[in-house]
């Protein structure tokens, strides 16, 4: 009887479902879901995630709204916020425009006309339309002609930097990320505003990948 | 029972994707495999697809495939069911979702970085090459950590094109620590020629139950050097990287110790099963109690079954479309002139059986030129 019991127990142990099977079945049935932008995603690593981008652009926007030279000028200053001088010197592949676009759009909405934004990255489109107007191929539109396209007073500049470290023994990856945002006076060249957003992330992969 | 069938299927699939020894440029088999082999081989099939699309100049498809690889490589798998299986005694290591060995992961970033270079996005190219170097940092042998000269050189080249001289020189210093005879990048250089030769390193199962694998150089080619000729002028391309060397100097893997434990378990249960079965046979032959002998024999058989069922085989899935070596040279575009250059593949200093191939330069949106060629 004991022999039979031992044999049965061993048999059950062998044929029992693997621990991950139920989890996998559950995952397979999971439909796609909308997630909060400021929540950590299901895909984890040491790279910047959506919540980092949301958090950093919100923080920069709030800080920019307190800069007197920008917000309290008698004439609304013109600012360029695009990715051209926002440099990625880091080890992270990133679409910088996601950051600068979010910052510009939210700042434009919050500044409510106190700042004007120059779309310098679309200068070709502007020039083409001006040329067509000048050549008489199209009319002048409804807002009239200007002597030249808008010059800017300030431009967003900055840098993304990272420092990576790996503990080979434990497989822990660590990344310190620094996002520097600055506002450059395009006439005088001084930096009228600076701020920094930094974070550090660590992740450890399973032993089967080490 | 489903679990048994799955384990067998994994074993069969593992055999089916043994490394090819010729670079078949057709992506179709891998598109089909992507569907049929699912998550477990998704990264592997995307790697194979990415390279094929890359060399076929289908850059959007290549970018998508390689980005998928990068997403999965950078994802931390801790509680993934496939990881649990790979650590289990009842599944081979190949049950895990494939991410590749460090040299394979590094090469994903290499191709992605080259694509960013072609697109004139030097900052993301540099980031990709740096990430590739980070993958190499997982090498266990300390002296071989982050010594991927190819990626360091390309990081320097991306910085050079971006006008970041300090970052370029920093990366070049690191290249020179690994390749002391590398001449560097001249300030006026605006053209990169990069040639891949040979076939990918192979992973061969070794040891009891193939519980670990060894690397062997790819087969079916001899070329190990390359040169570029413009008119009568011939320039040697610098052999910046030996991918086989990168693969084979990685050192032991932590999972190897887990597999070694599986081998010990397999051997122990096998020995117990064998001893009990033989004991029961002998006991029965001596006229012992039939019931006891049968019971002992049954337990012995079960132990033998457990031993047979335990899996200790290492994962030998391989990215088969990688090259054996990579060679580079940078030029000032005026040096090369307007003639169409040709690349020759050499065995040492001697010509190989491969005919010289004409080189086509691609000019990126910032006016820099790049030519990528592959010997086979």
XYZ file of C-alpha atoms in Angstrom, chain B:
376
model
C -0.512 15.786 -20.207
C -0.530 19.106 -22.021
C 2.600 19.976 -20.113
C 4.395 16.893 -21.425
C 3.367 17.567 -24.979
C 4.574 21.147 -24.660
C 7.916 20.033 -23.285
C 8.368 17.651 -26.201
C 7.312 20.346 -28.665
C 9.890 22.712 -27.230
C 12.556 20.055 -27.665
C 11.560 19.494 -31.271
C 11.335 23.196 -32.046
C 14.714 23.693 -30.401
C 16.196 21.190 -32.839
C 14.432 22.737 -35.803
C 16.040 26.120 -35.344
C 19.612 24.960 -35.334
C 21.829 27.668 -36.780
C 21.874 27.842 -40.524
C 25.281 27.875 -42.148
C 24.308 30.039 -45.057
C 22.691 33.424 -44.950
C 19.352 32.963 -46.592
C 18.093 36.469 -47.248
C 14.469 35.420 -47.569
C 12.486 36.732 -44.575
C 9.402 34.585 -45.286
C 10.368 31.548 -43.160
C 10.857 33.818 -40.191
C 7.577 35.624 -40.757
C 5.907 32.198 -40.579
C 7.925 31.233 -37.510
C 6.972 34.465 -35.840
C 3.375 33.292 -36.052
C 3.895 29.621 -35.288
C 6.545 29.786 -32.555
C 4.950 32.541 -30.513
C 6.430 34.411 -27.564
C 9.177 31.925 -26.822
C 11.048 32.623 -30.053
C 9.659 36.063 -30.810
C 12.927 37.899 -30.164
C 14.941 35.318 -32.102
C 12.649 35.501 -35.105
C 12.571 39.290 -34.933
C 16.380 39.314 -34.854
C 16.511 37.131 -37.963
C 13.863 39.262 -39.654
C 15.523 42.512 -38.623
C 18.829 41.568 -40.273
C 17.119 40.345 -43.437
C 15.056 43.502 -43.749
C 18.127 45.575 -42.940
C 20.175 44.097 -45.777
C 17.168 44.179 -48.107
C 16.934 47.925 -47.411
C 13.424 47.557 -45.961
C 14.351 49.946 -43.219
C 10.876 50.514 -41.795
C 10.365 46.777 -41.352
C 13.881 46.345 -39.992
C 13.333 49.173 -37.523
C 10.066 47.679 -36.310
C 11.590 44.211 -35.887
C 14.645 45.493 -34.037
C 12.595 47.837 -31.853
C 10.491 44.850 -30.816
C 13.675 42.993 -29.924
C 14.927 45.937 -27.883
C 11.612 46.229 -26.050
C 11.785 42.578 -25.032
C 15.488 42.651 -24.219
C 14.981 45.636 -21.931
C 11.931 44.123 -20.280
C 12.696 42.520 -16.963
C 11.309 38.990 -16.852
C 11.062 37.895 -13.248
C 7.711 36.179 -12.819
C 7.211 35.240 -16.436
C 5.949 31.638 -16.745
C 8.638 30.807 -19.300
C 11.305 31.852 -16.800
C 9.793 29.555 -14.179
C 9.865 26.734 -16.707
C 13.449 27.379 -17.712
C 14.498 26.995 -14.078
C 12.353 23.916 -13.595
C 13.769 20.407 -13.776
C 11.080 19.359 -16.199
C 11.849 21.786 -18.989
C 14.931 22.547 -20.985
C 16.491 25.977 -20.669
C 15.128 26.596 -24.157
C 11.638 26.858 -22.666
C 12.397 30.440 -21.686
C 11.454 33.408 -23.806
C 14.548 33.970 -25.910
C 16.522 37.159 -25.331
C 19.839 35.966 -26.706
C 23.248 35.862 -25.143
C 24.992 39.185 -24.423
C 26.756 39.308 -27.820
C 23.442 38.714 -29.602
C 21.680 41.403 -27.587
C 24.570 43.771 -28.285
C 24.215 43.140 -32.015
C 20.537 44.125 -31.932
C 21.643 47.579 -30.810
C 24.412 47.534 -33.430
C 21.934 47.142 -36.296
C 19.467 49.579 -34.752
C 22.255 52.089 -34.289
C 23.346 51.706 -37.910
C 19.787 52.467 -38.942
C 19.754 55.618 -36.839
C 23.066 56.591 -38.470
C 21.536 56.084 -41.899
C 18.648 58.289 -40.862
C 21.017 61.014 -39.666
C 19.816 60.631 -36.059
C 23.269 60.462 -34.520
C 22.136 60.961 -30.939
C 19.901 57.917 -30.919
C 22.559 56.004 -32.873
C 25.022 56.793 -30.116
C 22.491 55.776 -27.474
C 21.923 52.473 -29.275
C 25.637 51.713 -29.503
C 26.062 52.567 -25.825
C 23.208 50.251 -24.920
C 24.885 47.538 -26.977
C 28.066 48.019 -24.996
C 26.049 47.709 -21.804
C 24.835 44.281 -22.900
C 28.444 43.224 -23.237
C 29.025 44.354 -19.654
C 27.187 41.208 -18.603
C 30.199 39.137 -19.627
C 31.359 37.256 -16.595
C 35.052 37.383 -17.322
C 35.956 40.801 -15.993
C 38.721 41.474 -18.513
C 36.243 40.925 -21.327
C 33.491 43.200 -20.020
C 32.438 46.084 -22.260
C 35.211 45.376 -24.744
C 32.996 45.489 -27.822
C 35.343 47.661 -29.888
C 32.869 47.791 -32.787
C 30.198 49.446 -30.660
C 32.657 51.817 -29.026
C 33.968 52.823 -32.447
C 30.460 53.406 -33.772
C 29.626 55.416 -30.645
C 32.666 57.549 -31.444
C 31.586 57.843 -35.087
C 28.066 58.939 -34.114
C 29.526 61.592 -31.794
C 31.935 62.656 -34.536
C 29.111 63.163 -37.025
C 27.101 65.019 -34.397
C 29.990 67.396 -33.796
C 30.565 66.162 -30.250
C 34.328 65.948 -30.380
C 34.849 65.488 -26.665
C 32.464 62.530 -26.597
C 34.062 61.136 -29.755
C 37.550 61.291 -28.285
C 36.362 59.752 -25.034
C 34.949 56.765 -26.925
C 38.015 56.536 -29.175
C 40.261 56.373 -26.115
C 38.317 53.320 -25.024
C 38.623 51.768 -28.492
C 42.371 52.280 -28.415
C 42.618 50.530 -25.066
C 41.169 47.454 -26.765
C 42.642 47.923 -30.253
C 45.924 49.739 -29.785
C 46.678 49.833 -33.523
C 43.381 51.453 -34.499
C 44.149 54.780 -36.138
C 41.031 56.624 -35.039
C 38.849 59.101 -36.902
C 40.240 62.158 -38.657
C 38.456 65.471 -38.062
C 37.532 65.790 -41.751
C 36.181 62.252 -42.158
C 32.568 62.163 -43.276
C 32.293 58.705 -44.851
C 32.045 55.311 -43.176
C 32.627 51.992 -44.915
C 31.596 48.969 -42.895
C 31.938 45.381 -44.110
C 30.679 42.216 -42.482
C 32.345 38.915 -43.291
C 31.521 35.263 -42.626
C 28.757 33.593 -40.703
C 27.547 33.694 -37.129
C 29.167 31.856 -34.241
C 27.532 28.512 -33.485
C 26.387 27.194 -30.118
C 26.977 23.475 -29.667
C 25.574 21.539 -26.738
C 28.261 19.867 -24.655
C 28.719 17.981 -21.404
C 26.398 15.436 -19.829
C 22.918 15.891 -21.293
C 24.218 18.919 -23.197
C 23.823 20.899 -19.996
C 26.061 23.655 -21.310
C 27.160 24.777 -24.720
C 30.376 25.779 -26.339
C 30.904 28.271 -29.129
C 32.394 27.375 -32.453
C 33.252 29.714 -35.284
C 30.750 29.765 -38.151
C 31.394 27.404 -41.057
C 31.432 27.662 -44.823
C 33.601 30.734 -45.364
C 37.257 31.655 -45.284
C 37.351 35.439 -45.619
C 38.526 37.281 -42.547
C 39.690 40.622 -43.929
C 38.369 43.204 -46.358
C 39.711 46.099 -48.386
C 38.229 48.852 -50.490
C 39.670 49.922 -53.841
C 39.132 53.233 -55.606
C 40.814 53.163 -58.991
C 44.325 51.887 -58.313
C 44.270 52.908 -54.687
C 43.502 50.143 -52.167
C 42.646 50.818 -48.519
C 42.526 48.053 -45.933
C 39.429 47.995 -43.751
C 40.290 47.666 -40.092
C 39.052 44.382 -38.539
C 37.397 46.063 -35.587
C 35.406 43.127 -34.234
C 35.402 39.373 -34.125
C 31.879 38.365 -33.179
C 32.913 34.772 -32.475
C 35.527 36.054 -30.043
C 32.896 38.240 -28.379
C 30.614 35.234 -27.987
C 33.227 32.793 -26.772
C 34.943 34.995 -24.181
C 31.790 35.662 -22.254
C 32.582 33.191 -19.468
C 30.170 30.926 -17.599
C 26.524 31.776 -17.186
C 24.635 31.682 -13.909
C 21.983 29.463 -15.476
C 24.718 26.890 -16.111
C 24.871 26.268 -12.362
C 21.109 25.696 -12.282
C 21.428 23.241 -15.168
C 24.298 21.514 -13.415
C 21.953 20.953 -10.472
C 19.427 19.442 -12.863
C 22.095 17.074 -14.170
C 22.936 15.985 -10.627
C 19.240 15.390 -9.903
C 18.835 13.477 -13.147
C 21.853 11.323 -12.388
C 20.813 10.657 -8.798
C 17.262 9.625 -9.672
C 18.610 7.558 -12.559
C 21.053 5.769 -10.251
C 18.333 5.136 -7.650
C 15.933 3.849 -10.315
C 18.541 1.573 -11.801
C 19.624 0.226 -8.410
C 16.049 -0.428 -7.271
C 15.089 -2.139 -10.517
C 18.164 -4.339 -10.457
C 17.667 -5.082 -6.745
C 14.061 -6.055 -7.322
C 15.067 -8.329 -10.208
C 17.760 -9.977 -8.109
C 15.440 -10.312 -5.108
C 12.801 -11.916 -7.284
C 15.342 -14.297 -8.840
C 16.420 -15.356 -5.363
C 12.830 -16.347 -4.705
C 11.981 -13.299 -2.599
C 8.439 -12.116 -1.952
C 6.819 -11.358 -5.290
C 4.796 -8.397 -4.000
C 7.754 -6.632 -2.412
C 9.948 -7.198 -5.451
C 7.212 -5.832 -7.736
C 6.736 -2.768 -5.528
C 10.458 -2.003 -5.353
C 10.663 -2.558 -9.092
C 7.774 -0.125 -9.669
C 9.437 2.586 -7.580
C 12.679 1.959 -9.427
C 10.902 2.297 -12.754
C 9.255 5.492 -11.585
C 12.582 6.934 -10.434
C 14.025 6.052 -13.836
C 11.049 7.757 -15.480
C 11.640 10.866 -13.370
C 15.293 10.816 -14.341
C 14.379 10.532 -18.006
C 11.822 13.299 -17.640
C 14.211 15.753 -15.998
C 15.679 18.154 -18.539
C 19.081 19.735 -18.258
C 19.730 20.780 -21.827
C 21.166 24.263 -22.318
C 19.562 26.693 -24.728
C 21.431 26.601 -28.042
C 19.054 28.788 -30.008
C 21.262 31.073 -32.075
C 20.885 34.231 -34.111
C 22.156 32.655 -37.299
C 22.362 35.692 -39.568
C 25.082 37.534 -37.670
C 28.492 37.928 -39.276
C 31.757 36.429 -38.105
C 33.726 39.664 -38.237
C 33.151 43.358 -38.887
C 35.650 45.676 -40.615
C 35.545 49.464 -40.802
C 37.254 52.454 -42.358
C 36.451 56.149 -42.346
C 37.340 58.560 -45.120
C 37.065 62.119 -46.240
C 34.597 61.917 -49.119
C 36.985 63.761 -51.441
C 39.562 61.013 -50.898
C 37.275 58.457 -52.456
C 36.374 60.726 -55.348
C 33.496 60.068 -57.676
C 34.534 56.609 -58.910
C 32.522 53.666 -57.648
C 34.723 51.811 -55.159
C 34.824 48.026 -54.841
C 35.218 45.931 -51.731
C 37.357 42.786 -51.805
C 37.209 40.028 -49.232
C 40.499 38.481 -48.215
C 41.826 35.453 -46.402
C 44.591 37.096 -44.444
C 46.344 39.100 -47.170
C 45.341 36.799 -50.023
C 42.235 37.190 -52.162
C 39.310 34.934 -51.281
C 37.106 33.101 -53.759
C 34.569 35.938 -53.494
C 34.438 38.411 -56.348
C 34.959 42.095 -55.476
C 31.643 43.884 -54.990
C 30.867 47.452 -55.945
C 29.974 49.741 -53.092
C 26.962 51.994 -52.962
C 27.083 54.951 -50.649
C 24.045 56.280 -48.894
C 24.025 59.942 -47.945
C 22.062 60.812 -44.828
C 19.998 63.954 -44.346
C 22.975 65.718 -42.832
C 25.234 65.034 -45.797
C 27.388 62.249 -44.383
C 27.980 59.064 -46.333
C 27.927 55.444 -45.320
C 28.408 52.184 -47.205
C 27.449 48.867 -45.645
C 28.434 45.614 -47.304
C 28.275 41.957 -46.413
C 30.508 39.252 -47.874
C 27.765 36.608 -48.149
